[in-house]
XYZ file of C-alpha atoms in Angstrom:
715
model
C -34.681 3.096 57.616
C -31.834 3.870 57.630
C -30.853 1.751 54.644
C -33.995 3.552 52.417
C -32.295 6.654 52.948
C -29.488 6.997 50.993
C -31.649 5.833 48.163
C -33.842 8.831 48.699
C -31.612 11.186 48.689
C -29.691 9.798 44.830
C -33.123 10.011 43.774
C -33.811 13.252 45.082
C -30.387 14.203 43.662
C -31.059 12.728 40.497
C -34.691 14.883 40.014
C -33.761 17.932 40.850
C -30.535 17.206 38.575
C -32.810 16.558 35.864
C -35.477 19.341 36.340
C -37.672 19.466 33.165
C -36.880 16.270 32.165
C -38.580 12.303 32.146
C -36.343 10.205 34.198
C -36.860 5.761 33.272
C -35.602 2.577 34.421
C -34.953 0.405 31.120
C -33.828 -2.888 30.297
C -32.005 -4.066 27.522
C -32.451 -8.273 26.209
C -31.698 -10.460 23.622
C -33.846 -12.659 21.514
C -33.451 -15.002 23.935
C -35.068 -12.990 26.734
C -31.189 -13.315 28.269
C -30.126 -9.359 28.692
C -27.501 -7.866 27.140
C -24.486 -6.064 29.361
C -22.511 -2.983 28.202
C -25.280 -1.708 25.520
C -24.937 2.392 24.888
C -27.923 3.938 25.128
C -27.849 7.944 23.768
C -29.928 10.648 23.418
C -27.602 12.376 20.819
C -26.205 14.332 23.803
C -25.613 12.045 27.019
C -25.234 8.312 27.112
C -25.047 5.719 29.385
C -24.282 1.820 29.503
C -26.222 -0.762 30.352
C -25.806 -3.316 33.483
C -24.711 -7.075 33.619
C -28.849 -7.318 34.458
C -29.208 -4.717 31.215
C -31.269 -2.667 33.076
C -30.068 1.510 33.073
C -30.880 4.259 34.001
C -31.762 7.770 32.154
C -33.362 10.912 31.960
C -33.649 13.335 29.282
C -36.065 15.673 27.209
C -35.429 13.658 24.257
C -38.345 11.671 22.453
C -36.627 9.057 21.716
C -33.284 6.976 22.406
C -30.567 5.151 20.739
C -29.147 1.680 21.392
C -26.785 0.123 19.838
C -24.409 -3.015 20.915
C -21.354 -4.518 18.623
C -23.001 -7.992 17.307
C -26.676 -6.269 17.412
C -28.318 -4.425 15.231
C -29.364 -0.952 16.655
C -32.340 0.279 17.664
C -34.336 3.333 17.651
C -36.991 3.145 20.829
C -39.914 5.836 21.817
C -38.671 7.673 25.287
C -42.279 6.374 26.379
C -42.219 3.283 25.215
C -38.960 2.071 27.727
C -41.767 0.080 29.982
C -41.283 -2.508 28.184
C -37.950 -4.499 28.185
C -35.378 -3.354 24.861
C -34.942 -6.033 22.555
C -32.239 -6.300 20.143
C -31.539 -8.522 17.514
C -28.598 -10.325 17.283
C -26.205 -8.549 13.759
C -22.869 -11.140 12.914
C -20.241 -9.390 12.927
C -18.573 -8.901 9.588
C -14.611 -8.069 9.754
C -12.193 -8.978 6.988
C -10.073 -11.707 6.832
C -6.604 -10.564 7.825
C -3.355 -12.367 9.113
C -1.833 -10.690 12.236
C 1.665 -10.356 13.145
C 3.552 -9.224 16.128
C 4.683 -5.225 15.671
C 6.295 -2.602 17.941
C 4.480 0.229 18.957
C 3.579 2.862 16.316
C 6.133 5.332 17.805
C 5.111 8.327 15.614
C 1.450 7.698 16.336
C -0.851 6.539 12.918
C -0.997 9.160 10.126
C -4.769 10.019 10.272
C -4.874 9.354 6.379
C -3.373 6.079 7.106
C -5.319 2.478 4.272
C -5.210 -0.751 5.345
C -5.322 -2.473 2.330
C -6.827 -6.292 2.577
C -5.224 -9.673 2.575
C -7.040 -12.212 2.398
C -5.165 -15.316 3.678
C -7.457 -17.488 1.519
C -6.556 -16.033 -1.916
C -3.558 -16.772 -3.810
C -1.603 -12.921 -5.195
C 0.650 -13.211 -8.086
C 2.331 -10.583 -6.837
C 2.724 -7.517 -4.493
C 1.615 -5.237 -7.235
C -2.061 -6.932 -7.177
C -2.319 -6.549 -3.468
C -1.662 -2.904 -4.465
C -4.365 -2.906 -6.896
C -7.433 -2.616 -4.816
C -6.734 0.739 -3.761
C -8.051 3.290 -6.505
C -5.044 5.361 -5.983
C -2.463 2.785 -6.521
C -2.127 2.363 -10.990
C 1.044 0.497 -12.881
C 1.694 1.015 -16.180
C 3.694 -2.021 -16.164
C 3.513 -5.768 -17.995
C 1.217 -7.561 -15.881
C 2.964 -10.915 -16.077
C 4.612 -12.832 -13.807
C 8.390 -11.896 -12.957
C 8.193 -9.016 -14.751
C 9.608 -5.811 -13.199
C 6.338 -4.271 -11.436
C 6.397 0.004 -10.216
C 2.838 1.510 -8.884
C 2.142 5.652 -9.289
C -0.026 6.786 -5.878
C -2.375 9.276 -7.025
C -1.309 10.107 -10.211
C 2.226 11.216 -9.560
C 5.282 9.189 -10.924
C 6.119 6.080 -9.895
C 9.577 7.175 -8.520
C 7.111 9.518 -6.201
C 5.824 6.358 -4.612
C 8.478 5.682 -1.511
C 8.212 1.998 -0.543
C 8.796 0.967 2.640
C 9.592 -2.444 3.756
C 9.718 -2.964 7.913
C 10.067 0.663 8.431
C 12.908 0.601 5.917
C 12.995 3.122 2.504
C 13.510 0.730 -0.169
C 13.978 3.637 -2.987
C 15.314 6.737 -0.840
C 17.587 7.456 -3.781
C 15.236 8.792 -6.038
C 14.044 5.557 -8.018
C 11.211 3.548 -8.534
C 10.983 0.806 -6.385
C 10.467 -2.954 -8.406
C 7.762 -4.973 -5.611
C 8.486 -7.857 -8.416
C 11.369 -8.606 -6.019
C 9.192 -8.742 -3.229
C 7.025 -12.494 -2.494
C 3.062 -11.437 -1.834
C 3.204 -14.665 0.246
C 5.555 -13.444 2.696
C 3.820 -10.275 3.467
C 1.774 -9.731 6.427
C 0.196 -6.344 5.816
C 0.245 -3.467 3.591
C -0.650 0.490 4.456
C -1.304 3.405 2.161
C -0.481 6.775 3.522
C -1.164 9.614 0.716
C 0.043 13.086 -0.705
C 3.289 14.846 0.412
C 4.413 12.059 3.297
C 8.076 11.950 3.527
C 7.712 13.016 7.579
C 7.738 9.665 7.735
C 9.665 8.325 5.522
C 12.053 11.133 3.675
C 12.669 11.366 -0.096
C 10.404 10.201 -2.505
C 7.040 10.272 -1.062
C 5.689 12.840 -2.978
C 2.990 10.911 -4.490
C 2.403 8.904 -0.606
C 4.254 6.326 0.948
C 3.855 2.254 0.770
C 4.053 0.699 3.857
C 5.112 -3.101 3.708
C 4.988 -5.058 6.806
C 6.407 -8.697 6.521
C 5.214 -11.895 7.987
C 7.545 -12.697 10.702
C 6.870 -15.952 12.151
C 4.148 -16.607 14.393
C 3.425 -15.629 18.186
C 1.606 -19.282 18.404
C 3.516 -22.456 19.424
C 4.198 -24.770 17.124
C 5.413 -26.042 13.806
C 3.695 -25.070 10.383
C 4.860 -25.355 6.896
C 3.687 -25.071 3.029
C 4.536 -26.341 0.011
C 2.761 -24.990 -3.604
C 3.035 -25.322 -6.987
C 1.447 -23.302 -9.329
C 1.814 -23.251 -13.639
C 0.174 -20.817 -16.223
C 0.276 -19.485 -19.560
C 2.865 -18.328 -21.493
C 5.158 -20.857 -19.820
C 4.849 -20.005 -16.339
C 5.542 -22.874 -13.476
C 6.662 -21.947 -9.996
C 7.261 -23.743 -6.401
C 7.557 -22.181 -2.764
C 8.089 -23.663 0.275
C 7.756 -21.955 4.196
C 8.314 -23.668 7.326
C 8.217 -21.987 10.699
C 7.962 -23.168 14.227
C 7.310 -21.384 16.595
C 7.810 -21.526 21.193
C 6.597 -18.700 23.535
C 9.739 -16.695 23.931
C 11.311 -17.059 19.933
C 9.944 -17.617 16.421
C 11.975 -18.224 13.396
C 10.370 -18.552 9.697
C 12.227 -19.342 6.542
C 10.275 -19.541 3.139
C 11.867 -20.120 -0.387
C 9.968 -20.284 -4.196
C 11.512 -20.531 -7.626
C 10.001 -19.153 -10.977
C 10.715 -19.626 -14.498
C 8.385 -18.607 -17.858
C 8.749 -17.455 -20.578
C 6.424 -14.581 -21.194
C 6.218 -15.155 -24.828
C 2.592 -13.899 -25.975
C 1.186 -13.351 -28.947
C -0.472 -9.400 -29.896
C -2.093 -7.621 -32.167
C 0.105 -5.161 -33.962
C -1.591 -1.883 -34.848
C -3.407 -1.505 -37.694
C -2.194 1.868 -39.495
C 1.334 -0.794 -39.558
C 0.178 -4.270 -40.367
C -3.447 -4.479 -40.641
C -5.272 -7.108 -38.795
C -2.371 -9.207 -38.208
C -0.677 -10.957 -34.563
C 3.104 -11.099 -33.702
C 4.592 -12.910 -30.695
C 6.392 -10.941 -28.240
C 9.744 -12.770 -28.343
C 12.816 -12.758 -26.297
C 11.069 -12.293 -23.022
C 11.640 -14.990 -20.382
C 11.982 -14.491 -16.599
C 14.020 -16.397 -13.956
C 13.516 -16.007 -9.902
C 14.568 -17.534 -7.101
C 13.700 -15.719 -3.730
C 15.089 -16.832 -0.046
C 13.023 -14.988 3.462
C 14.285 -15.757 7.169
C 13.677 -14.120 9.674
C 13.717 -15.123 13.521
C 12.809 -12.943 16.823
C 12.743 -13.601 20.049
C 11.630 -11.660 23.873
C 13.473 -10.943 26.996
C 11.173 -10.164 28.963
C 10.314 -6.148 27.565
C 13.278 -6.595 25.258
C 12.382 -7.695 22.000
C 14.765 -8.826 19.063
C 14.456 -9.391 15.553
C 16.409 -10.570 12.690
C 15.225 -10.346 8.712
C 17.022 -11.411 5.890
C 15.750 -11.532 1.935
C 17.361 -12.844 -0.829
C 15.570 -12.241 -4.430
C 18.111 -13.359 -7.775
C 17.014 -12.684 -11.513
C 17.724 -13.594 -14.561
C 15.438 -11.344 -17.113
C 15.078 -11.026 -21.627
C 14.125 -7.466 -22.691
C 12.945 -7.505 -25.862
C 12.355 -3.858 -25.620
C 10.004 -1.756 -27.582
C 7.948 -3.991 -30.843
C 8.952 -0.358 -33.635
C 12.296 -0.665 -32.076
C 12.843 -4.667 -31.978
C 16.741 -5.079 -33.534
C 17.630 -2.290 -31.026
C 17.305 -4.456 -27.828
C 17.720 -8.243 -29.746
C 19.256 -11.183 -27.144
C 19.492 -7.925 -24.619
C 18.718 -9.162 -21.221
C 19.394 -8.153 -17.690
C 20.830 -10.061 -14.415
C 20.453 -8.991 -10.628
C 20.591 -9.236 -7.352
C 18.313 -7.729 -4.729
C 19.100 -8.625 -1.004
C 17.391 -6.879 2.270
C 18.954 -7.322 5.894
C 17.376 -5.794 8.542
C 17.890 -5.977 12.573
C 15.420 -4.040 14.922
C 15.750 -3.809 19.284
C 12.540 -2.735 20.964
C 11.918 -2.174 24.638
C 10.453 0.409 26.848
C 13.722 2.830 28.412
C 12.397 5.685 30.891
C 8.794 5.275 30.142
C 9.572 5.821 26.257
C 9.172 3.321 23.608
C 12.329 2.586 22.023
C 13.315 1.150 18.286
C 16.175 0.300 16.937
C 16.637 -0.878 13.786
C 19.810 -1.574 11.622
C 19.532 -2.153 7.644
C 22.085 -2.830 4.747
C 19.815 -3.413 0.962
C 22.764 -4.468 -1.483
C 21.111 -4.429 -5.091
C 23.513 -5.738 -8.093
C 22.632 -6.244 -11.865
C 24.520 -6.971 -14.938
C 22.955 -5.390 -18.533
C 24.328 -6.911 -21.588
C 23.445 -6.077 -24.945
C 26.194 -7.230 -26.978
C 24.635 -9.348 -29.472
C 22.747 -6.516 -30.731
C 22.989 -6.453 -34.904
C 24.432 -2.982 -34.965
C 26.877 -2.083 -33.224
C 26.592 1.768 -31.951
C 23.544 -0.056 -29.913
C 26.120 -2.775 -28.326
C 26.966 -2.082 -24.276
C 27.333 -3.993 -21.385
C 27.390 -2.293 -18.068
C 27.339 -3.272 -14.115
C 25.344 -1.173 -11.743
C 25.960 -1.929 -7.876
C 23.833 -0.307 -4.596
C 24.823 -0.427 -1.333
C 22.756 1.551 1.487
C 23.426 0.657 5.213
C 21.695 2.880 8.073
C 21.156 3.536 11.379
C 18.096 4.909 13.109
C 16.975 5.483 16.532
C 13.028 6.216 17.728
C 11.449 7.094 21.189
C 7.195 7.390 21.457
C 5.718 8.325 24.322
C 2.033 8.005 25.591
C 0.739 10.411 27.921
C -2.886 11.392 29.414
C -2.686 14.823 30.407
C -6.666 14.111 31.259
C -9.108 11.354 31.051
C -9.890 12.516 27.488
C -7.543 13.655 26.396
C -4.028 12.593 25.729
C -0.585 13.555 24.084
C 1.628 11.426 21.649
C 5.189 12.314 20.702
C 7.829 10.745 19.138
C 11.141 11.389 17.815
C 13.814 9.910 15.340
C 16.984 9.970 13.467
C 19.166 8.447 11.071
C 21.877 8.351 9.301
C 23.592 6.035 7.041
C 25.856 5.803 3.242
C 25.109 5.149 0.094
C 27.128 3.669 -2.188
C 26.453 3.584 -6.348
C 29.064 2.628 -8.738
C 28.712 2.174 -12.914
C 30.673 -0.162 -14.426
C 31.343 0.082 -18.510
C 32.507 -3.474 -19.859
C 33.063 -2.129 -22.653
C 35.143 1.129 -22.205
C 36.346 1.189 -18.162
C 37.496 4.854 -18.725
C 33.725 5.501 -18.067
C 33.490 4.133 -14.962
C 31.366 5.619 -11.846
C 31.843 5.421 -8.775
C 29.550 7.549 -6.415
C 29.844 7.606 -2.297
C 27.390 9.291 -0.423
C 25.863 10.246 3.594
C 22.406 10.887 4.885
C 20.988 12.120 7.544
C 17.758 12.649 9.087
C 15.424 13.529 12.681
C 12.314 13.881 12.482
C 9.873 15.440 15.470
C 5.711 14.722 15.538
C 3.104 15.728 17.861
C -0.421 14.607 18.486
C -3.019 15.724 20.240
C -6.008 12.861 20.738
C -9.774 14.113 22.481
C -11.412 11.486 23.476
C -15.155 11.796 24.235
C -15.949 8.017 23.930
C -18.462 8.270 20.841
C -16.127 11.385 19.014
C -12.769 11.409 18.679
C -10.572 14.143 17.590
C -6.667 14.516 16.519
C -4.087 17.131 15.711
C -1.261 16.432 14.795
C 2.421 18.388 13.782
C 4.697 16.785 12.324
C 8.708 17.819 10.823
C 11.445 16.419 9.634
C 14.870 17.550 8.024
C 16.864 15.606 5.758
C 20.690 15.743 4.620
C 22.489 13.990 1.934
C 25.105 14.952 -0.294
C 25.632 18.603 0.456
C 21.938 19.050 0.437
C 18.971 20.139 2.880
C 15.149 19.515 2.755
C 12.528 20.252 5.799
C 9.373 18.601 5.564
C 6.620 18.999 7.488
C 2.836 18.310 7.541
C -0.155 19.217 9.567
C -3.109 16.865 10.123
C -6.484 16.727 11.879
C -8.974 13.958 11.706
C -12.226 13.668 13.667
C -14.566 10.617 13.550
C -18.003 10.530 15.303
C -18.981 6.668 16.618
C -22.704 6.242 16.495
C -25.638 4.707 14.402
C -23.785 6.183 11.369
C -20.212 6.116 11.944
C -18.177 9.564 9.979
C -14.956 10.118 9.299
C -13.830 13.552 8.573
C -9.704 14.634 8.339
C -7.656 16.801 6.425
C -4.118 17.054 5.507
C -1.224 20.144 4.845
C 2.192 19.253 3.902
C 5.815 19.614 2.165
C 7.383 16.217 0.338
C 10.957 16.416 -1.668
C 12.726 13.981 -4.294
C 16.323 13.142 -4.915
C 17.156 12.515 -7.985
C 18.427 8.861 -8.761
C 21.646 8.327 -9.653
C 20.624 6.903 -12.538
C 18.874 10.200 -13.598
C 22.180 12.092 -12.756
C 25.112 9.409 -14.214
C 23.394 7.334 -16.874
C 25.185 5.540 -19.219
C 23.391 2.820 -20.213
C 24.019 2.883 -24.083
C 23.987 5.924 -26.523
C 20.580 6.605 -26.355
C 20.444 8.040 -23.100
C 22.345 10.505 -21.315
C 22.807 11.599 -17.608
C 21.900 14.722 -16.132
C 24.399 16.008 -13.040
C 22.853 19.065 -12.690
C 19.491 18.220 -11.580
C 17.864 19.746 -8.576
C 15.522 17.710 -6.170
C 12.202 18.092 -6.997
C 9.978 19.330 -4.325
C 6.266 19.761 -3.805
C 3.187 21.082 -1.822
C -0.146 19.655 -1.200
C -3.168 18.767 0.952
C -6.245 16.802 0.825
C -9.695 16.643 2.516
C -12.036 13.091 3.137
C -14.907 12.130 4.629
C -16.083 8.347 4.779
C -19.430 7.781 6.514
C -20.631 3.765 7.799
C -24.049 2.884 8.012
C -24.262 -0.744 9.169
C -22.763 -3.151 5.821
C -22.312 0.143 3.888
C -19.319 2.246 3.834
C -18.554 5.527 1.344
C -15.752 7.327 1.512
C -14.769 10.624 -0.893
C -11.570 12.238 -0.725
C -9.959 15.366 -2.640
C -6.655 15.915 -2.889
C -4.067 18.725 -4.441
C -0.304 18.497 -5.205
C 1.960 21.215 -6.366
C 5.414 20.149 -7.726
C 8.245 22.325 -8.803
C 11.613 21.079 -10.654
C 9.381 18.043 -11.878
C 12.108 15.231 -13.921
C 11.303 14.063 -16.899
C 13.181 12.260 -19.453
C 12.786 13.748 -22.589
C 14.242 13.453 -26.114
C 16.980 16.453 -27.653
C 18.889 16.204 -30.395
C 23.187 15.811 -29.797
C 23.987 14.163 -32.857
C 21.273 12.866 -33.511
C 18.213 12.413 -30.730
C 18.678 11.355 -27.447
C 16.450 10.942 -24.672
C 17.971 13.263 -20.838
C 16.043 14.060 -17.696
C 15.257 17.747 -17.318
C 13.976 20.008 -14.177
C 10.784 20.811 -16.771
C 9.406 23.529 -14.419
C 6.479 23.375 -12.577
C 3.551 20.530 -12.292
C 0.155 20.703 -10.715
C -2.039 17.023 -9.979
C -5.463 17.260 -8.641
C -7.483 14.421 -7.613
C -11.417 13.151 -6.694
C -11.387 9.728 -5.213
C -14.149 8.210 -4.107
C -14.887 4.675 -2.523
C -18.080 2.094 -1.281
C -18.316 -1.143 0.186
C -21.478 -3.143 0.496
C -20.836 -6.231 3.074
C -24.711 -7.255 3.285
C -23.572 -10.956 4.508
C -20.041 -12.173 5.855
C -19.608 -14.545 3.074
C -20.680 -11.298 0.642
C -18.640 -8.442 -0.642
C -19.462 -5.591 -3.534
C -17.160 -3.012 -3.428
C -16.103 0.273 -5.886
C -13.868 2.940 -6.518
C -12.450 5.787 -9.292
C -10.508 7.868 -9.146
C -10.356 11.284 -11.479
C -7.056 12.786 -11.981
C -5.758 16.051 -13.466
C -2.132 16.001 -14.104
C -0.841 19.074 -16.175
C 2.444 20.358 -16.821
C 2.754 23.972 -16.050
C 5.610 24.712 -17.349
C 5.284 27.041 -20.391
C 1.320 27.468 -20.411
C -1.439 28.384 -17.871
C -3.829 25.482 -16.565
C -6.346 26.638 -19.420
C -4.114 25.465 -21.862
C -1.042 23.520 -20.330
C -0.584 19.643 -22.006
C -1.366 16.643 -19.804
C 1.324 14.412 -17.895
C 2.476 11.890 -19.834
C 1.654 8.433 -18.880
C -1.355 9.621 -16.233
C -5.168 8.495 -17.295
C -7.619 11.096 -16.306
C -10.145 8.484 -15.163
C -9.822 4.892 -13.223
C -12.534 3.175 -11.482
C -12.786 -0.365 -10.336
C -15.776 -3.289 -9.965
C -15.067 -6.112 -7.077
C -17.161 -8.770 -5.731
C -15.784 -11.552 -3.451
C -17.346 -14.730 -2.327
C -16.296 -16.050 0.637
C -17.214 -19.931 1.973
C -16.077 -22.873 4.199
C -14.689 -24.659 1.092
C -15.210 -22.431 -2.027
C -13.863 -18.743 -2.089
C -14.752 -16.757 -5.440
C -13.531 -12.703 -6.213
C -13.728 -10.821 -9.751
C -12.257 -7.636 -10.653
C -13.277 -4.772 -13.152
C -11.375 -2.402 -13.787
C -11.684 0.556 -16.388
C -8.445 2.670 -17.817
C -8.520 5.885 -19.371
C -6.641 6.863 -22.545
C -2.848 8.109 -21.641
C -0.864 10.435 -23.677
C 2.600 9.614 -24.666
C 4.360 12.568 -25.688
C 5.066 16.443 -23.697
C 3.264 18.243 -25.900
C 0.160 16.369 -26.474
C 0.292 16.290 -30.017
C 0.480 12.434 -30.480
C -2.580 10.467 -30.699
C -3.059 9.337 -26.700
C -3.304 5.246 -25.968
C -6.710 4.194 -25.943
C -8.708 3.123 -22.757
C -9.061 0.186 -22.050
C -10.992 -2.909 -19.806
C -9.837 -5.436 -18.163
C -12.063 -8.040 -16.458
C -9.853 -11.110 -13.747
C -11.511 -13.481 -11.210
C -10.057 -16.764 -9.431
C -11.316 -18.899 -7.191
C -9.803 -21.746 -4.883
C -10.989 -24.772 -2.706
C -9.990 -24.822 0.710
C -10.512 -28.164 2.243
C -8.953 -28.769 5.712
C -7.824 -32.736 6.780
C -7.015 -33.508 10.305
C -4.091 -30.759 10.936
C -3.670 -30.381 7.341
C -5.243 -27.758 4.954
C -5.259 -28.683 0.771
C -6.047 -25.259 -1.670
C -6.519 -25.680 -5.287
C -6.780 -22.582 -6.531
C -7.255 -21.146 -9.968
C -7.866 -17.195 -11.684
C -7.908 -15.902 -15.186
C -6.719 -12.511 -16.355
C -8.108 -10.738 -18.681
C -10.825 -12.601 -19.530
C -11.506 -9.939 -22.043
C -9.180 -10.831 -23.432
C -8.284 -6.949 -24.810
C -5.578 -5.758 -26.529
C -4.096 -3.013 -24.754
C -0.714 -0.719 -24.635
C -0.011 0.641 -21.327
C 3.710 2.201 -22.854
C 3.813 3.129 -26.375
C 4.695 -0.026 -28.420
C 4.756 -1.772 -25.085
C 1.959 -4.465 -25.879
C -0.126 -6.375 -23.189
C -0.397 -9.970 -23.173
C -4.922 -11.508 -23.893
C -6.468 -13.828 -21.434
C -4.631 -16.077 -19.611
C -4.416 -18.945 -17.141
C -2.890 -20.209 -14.247
C -3.656 -23.133 -12.025
C -2.128 -24.562 -8.458
C -2.298 -26.912 -5.157
C -0.857 -25.778 -1.538
C -0.484 -27.857 0.751
C -0.060 -26.340 4.548
C 0.121 -27.888 7.753
C -0.045 -26.906 11.832
C 0.241 -29.083 14.552
């Protein structure tokens, strides 16, 4: 009687608290009759979890319940039918293939609009830009050949408004665009994208957003691994690569090297009004590039130390535009890029701390001394050194059971040194030295109610560079509902800025261009909204972006003893975007996805919006369709992409570049034998053999083929 009394009291308490409701005991099993523990049972307001034996106790006035468990199909059951066991059908868990790398805690917490781009370890990427092409908001107007310079724009903004961050270090904070071809795709572990006014996360050049790249830093699994790769392709392309990793329980070491050679002399169709139905060859276009990369990390209890260094050297022939081929006949550019970074991560006084030290060195030599016309002869050397130190502090505090507070603080300081040495007229040499410093603060409140997570953040950053101060801020909010249909709603509002680059201020390259030391920094303010829904294997995301830019810098032709290109602050610009992404993964081995970006980019410096010209080289419409198949010994991918017409003059009076469509595809056959993995791969670019231009008088190659073989060993 004494043992029965507590049970009676518990049942009585439940009955009293559930006055006006119905109470039932249920059980959840799988198709084999085994109990399913940890399943979520919900009536839309309350939820419980099934016990280890699959049972649960629920009281509600609702007519039906939703039962969910990771690895099983969700099911809705009538409350009156709970006298029978609820049978869940198994559903394979579909996860994208990713490479997991060891990283430090994000001291500033994740931005709600941050998107991780998928990287398939079984796919051979020919460049970092190809990985970025999976995001609809990313566009590139550069020649899509290996070894060519490649930059990207975000949401219709200029390429220099895309801040590239490598392992936490900005690579183009001085206002210029960054050449992604200098980063080896095989050394990239992950890429994340933050869009629309993100200077609070990286400083200058983040008006369009930030591309955060994390490099491979060695495996955390003990043992040795090495990889050999070779590939050949169209237009005289050849590349060889090698990487080696070794790791123990508390340290790892990674080394990689590659060599690339290509002629890149391809045939193209001449414009009809120029020479009817004829072909020409894009000559003087050879490229060579060598890359070395090394990383070492070590753990000492809770202290983590990592050191990384990357070196790329290149030699590029520069053919120039085809309508003025003689101006740059036999011109070439050679140089190097060296990235060095040292990081220390450790807890200190209840805080997560990170100390980051870096040294980035760039150097180029331009030679156009064999130009047929003496007025175009030039030869100069440029050097850029960026040295900095950053300290970051972060803390996560649980205020209540369901409420936590994330806070982060960072400060950095450094120097930058730019030189332009005119090797023909030394009296025109430039030597510019500047210091920079900044401090940033971010606070977030996260309300976690289980199936509902609400995050609100505020961030502030102050930058000082070369007697100039810029203040950036960002407000963020994200609401996530986890259920039968997962829903994510978010918004941000913020400001950004971009400095005029040393090349804009002091350009002395040739007689065709002239720098402008009176340029002012560009500033912007914008906002975005997005809604994402996921139902099983289907996902749909819609985003709207708005950005207003002041003092936008553009290179335009002016009259100074003839036509000369010079950068000017044109005034105001407005960029609006509507972005739609959809994905379907009905089975683990099959994936469909599509995306579209509509952009309205207007120059409002002299005309109202209803009659303002569109910004140059910004297509109104981009869309793409993608298909991927991934079986054990066969992987296939394809991508169809459409790019709309683009204007080439500020007044839009000249005919725009026509729209074009591209179809790329590739496949590989990964084979495993003992500890060896052999992977032949093959790809075809521009399978439709489209004839098009991305800049006026800069033709693009037609169909091209690439194939190779990689050999990997791991113990």
